Coordinates of C-alpha atoms in Angstrom, one line a residue:
R1 CA 0.0 0.0 0.0
R2 CA 2.8 2.4 0.8
L3 CA 4.4 1.7 -2.6
A4 CA 1.2 2.7 -4.4
A5 CA 0.8 5.8 -2.2
T6 CA 4.4 6.9 -2.8
E7 CA 4.0 6.4 -6.5
A8 CA 0.8 8.5 -6.5
A9 CA 2.5 11.3 -4.4
L10 CA 5.5 11.4 -6.7
G11 CA 3.3 11.8 -9.7
F12 CA 1.7 14.8 -8.1
I13 CA 4.9 16.3 -6.6
A14 CA 7.4 15.6 -9.4
P15 CA 5.6 15.0 -12.7
E16 CA 8.9 15.3 -14.6
L17 CA 10.1 12.0 -13.0
E18 CA 9.6 8.7 -14.7
V19 CA 8.5 6.5 -11.9
L20 CA 8.8 2.8 -12.3
S21 CA 7.2 0.5 -9.8
L22 CA 8.6 -3.0 -9.1
P23 CA 6.1 -4.8 -6.9
A24 CA 6.8 -8.0 -4.8
W25 CA 5.0 -11.2 -5.6
D26 CA 1.6 -11.6 -4.0
C27 CA 2.4 -15.1 -2.7
Q28 CA 4.8 -16.7 -0.4
P29 CA 8.0 -18.4 -1.6
Y30 CA 7.6 -22.2 -2.1
D31 CA 3.8 -21.7 -2.0
R32 CA 1.6 -23.8 -4.2
V33 CA 0.0 -20.7 -5.6
S34 CA 1.8 -18.7 -8.4
P35 CA 1.8 -14.9 -8.5
T36 CA -1.1 -13.3 -10.2
A37 CA -0.7 -12.4 -13.9
A38 CA -1.2 -8.7 -13.1
I39 CA 1.7 -8.6 -10.6
T40 CA 3.9 -10.6 -13.0
A41 CA 3.0 -8.2 -15.8
R42 CA 3.8 -5.1 -13.7
R43 CA 7.2 -6.6 -12.7
M44 CA 8.1 -7.6 -16.3
M45 CA 7.1 -4.1 -17.6
A46 CA 9.3 -2.4 -15.1
L47 CA 12.2 -4.7 -15.8
A48 CA 11.8 -4.3 -19.6
R49 CA 11.7 -0.5 -19.3
L50 CA 14.9 -0.6 -17.2
A51 CA 16.6 -2.9 -19.8
S52 CA 15.5 -1.0 -22.9
S53 CA 16.3 2.6 -22.2
R54 CA 18.2 5.0 -20.0
S55 CA 17.1 7.9 -17.9
S56 CA 18.3 11.4 -19.0
A57 CA 18.7 14.8 -17.4
E58 CA 15.4 15.9 -19.0
K59 CA 13.5 12.8 -17.8
P60 CA 15.1 11.3 -14.7
R61 CA 13.9 7.9 -13.6
L62 CA 13.1 6.6 -10.2
L63 CA 12.5 2.9 -9.3
L64 CA 10.2 2.2 -6.4
T65 CA 10.2 -1.2 -4.9
T66 CA 10.0 -3.1 -1.6
V67 CA 12.4 -5.2 0.4
N68 CA 10.4 -8.3 -0.5
A69 CA 10.7 -7.4 -4.2
L70 CA 14.4 -6.9 -4.0
L71 CA 14.9 -10.4 -2.5
Q72 CA 13.1 -12.0 -5.5
R73 CA 15.1 -13.1 -8.4
V74 CA 14.7 -11.4 -11.8
P75 CA 15.7 -12.3 -15.3
P76 CA 19.1 -10.9 -16.6
V77 CA 19.1 -7.6 -18.4
S78 CA 20.3 -9.2 -21.6
L79 CA 17.3 -11.5 -21.7
M80 CA 14.8 -8.6 -21.1
A81 CA 16.4 -6.6 -23.9
R82 CA 16.5 -9.5 -26.3
D83 CA 13.0 -10.9 -25.7
S84 CA 11.0 -7.6 -26.0
L85 CA 9.0 -7.0 -29.1
S86 CA 8.0 -3.7 -30.7
A87 CA 5.6 -3.1 -33.6
A88 CA 3.7 -0.2 -35.2
P89 CA 1.0 0.0 -37.9
G90 CA 2.6 -0.3 -41.3
N91 CA 5.4 -2.5 -40.2
T92 CA 6.0 -5.9 -41.7
V93 CA 5.3 -8.5 -39.0
D94 CA 5.2 -12.3 -39.6
M95 CA 2.0 -13.3 -37.9
D96 CA 3.2 -16.9 -37.4
A97 CA 6.4 -15.6 -35.8
L98 CA 4.4 -13.3 -33.5
V99 CA 2.2 -16.3 -32.4
Q100 CA 5.3 -18.3 -31.8
W101 CA 6.8 -15.4 -29.8
L102 CA 3.7 -15.2 -27.7
E103 CA 3.8 -19.0 -27.0
V104 CA 7.5 -19.0 -26.0
N105 CA 7.1 -15.9 -23.8
G106 CA 4.4 -17.2 -21.5
F107 CA 1.1 -16.1 -23.2
Q108 CA -1.8 -18.6 -23.2
R109 CA -3.9 -19.2 -26.3
T110 CA -7.6 -19.0 -25.6
A111 CA -10.8 -18.7 -27.6
T112 CA -11.6 -15.3 -26.2
V113 CA -9.2 -12.8 -24.6
R114 CA -10.3 -11.8 -21.1
D115 CA -7.2 -11.6 -18.8
T116 CA -3.6 -10.5 -18.9
G117 CA -1.4 -12.9 -20.7
E118 CA -4.0 -14.4 -23.0
Y119 CA -4.2 -14.2 -26.8
A120 CA -6.5 -15.5 -29.6
V121 CA -6.0 -15.8 -33.3
R122 CA -8.8 -15.6 -35.8
G123 CA -7.9 -15.3 -39.5
G124 CA -5.8 -12.1 -39.9
I125 CA -6.6 -10.9 -36.4
V126 CA -4.6 -11.4 -33.2
D127 CA -6.3 -10.4 -30.0
L128 CA -4.0 -10.2 -27.0
F129 CA -4.0 -8.8 -23.5
A130 CA -0.4 -7.5 -23.0
P131 CA 1.2 -6.9 -19.6
G132 CA 0.9 -3.4 -18.3
L133 CA -2.1 -2.4 -20.4
P134 CA -5.6 -1.8 -19.0
E135 CA -7.4 -3.2 -22.1
P136 CA -6.7 -6.0 -24.6
L137 CA -5.5 -5.2 -28.1
R138 CA -6.6 -6.3 -31.5
L139 CA -3.8 -6.5 -34.1
D140 CA -5.3 -6.4 -37.6
F141 CA -3.0 -7.9 -40.4
F142 CA -3.2 -7.8 -44.1
G143 CA -0.8 -10.5 -45.2
D144 CA 2.4 -9.7 -43.3
T145 CA 1.6 -6.0 -42.8
L146 CA 0.3 -4.8 -39.5
E147 CA -2.6 -2.5 -40.5
S148 CA -3.8 -1.4 -37.1
I149 CA -3.5 -1.7 -33.3
R150 CA -6.7 -1.1 -31.5
A151 CA -7.7 -1.4 -27.8
F152 CA -11.0 -3.0 -27.2
D153 CA -13.5 -3.7 -24.4
P154 CA -13.3 -7.5 -23.7
E155 CA -17.0 -7.7 -22.8
T156 CA -18.5 -5.9 -25.8
Q157 CA -15.6 -6.5 -28.2
R158 CA -15.9 -2.9 -29.4
T159 CA -12.9 -0.8 -30.2
T160 CA -12.2 2.0 -27.6
H161 CA -9.2 3.7 -29.2
Q162 CA -6.3 3.2 -31.7
L163 CA -2.6 2.9 -30.7
R164 CA 0.4 4.1 -32.6
S165 CA 2.8 1.4 -31.4
L166 CA 3.1 -1.7 -29.3
D167 CA 5.8 -2.8 -26.9
L168 CA 5.5 -6.4 -25.7
V169 CA 7.4 -8.0 -22.9
P170 CA 7.4 -11.7 -21.8
M171 CA 4.8 -12.8 -19.3

């Protein structure tokens, strides 16, 4: 709770800071329950952001975490930088390679996307719920060209807005 409160306060006090939050797992070590997909997604997004870019004098970065989160192992920086995927409308993206990337990096194939870490393929459309995003995305392909990236409501399946780019990290 203090981590979330501190993050909110920093957003108000110092909006020029890029604040990354690395939460602890929401389960005990050696427990039979795995961490929730949302916590795993938040951890992976923070680690991918740390691996892919550097802070600057114009946009300093602050990492907020807890003692428990510091004690938990994380993947190496080289793995996080290598296994991230970026795309934008108009790019050439092999849909089969994208589906294989999703499988290898912890996403689960389902008939309908409802939760973080799930994806579905129907013809030239790939629906996926990427880590760190509040809504699932619909990637519309024409051959190997990514035509659009749209966020949609999982209940109504209606588009809510368009995105200019997509950055995916492993689950």
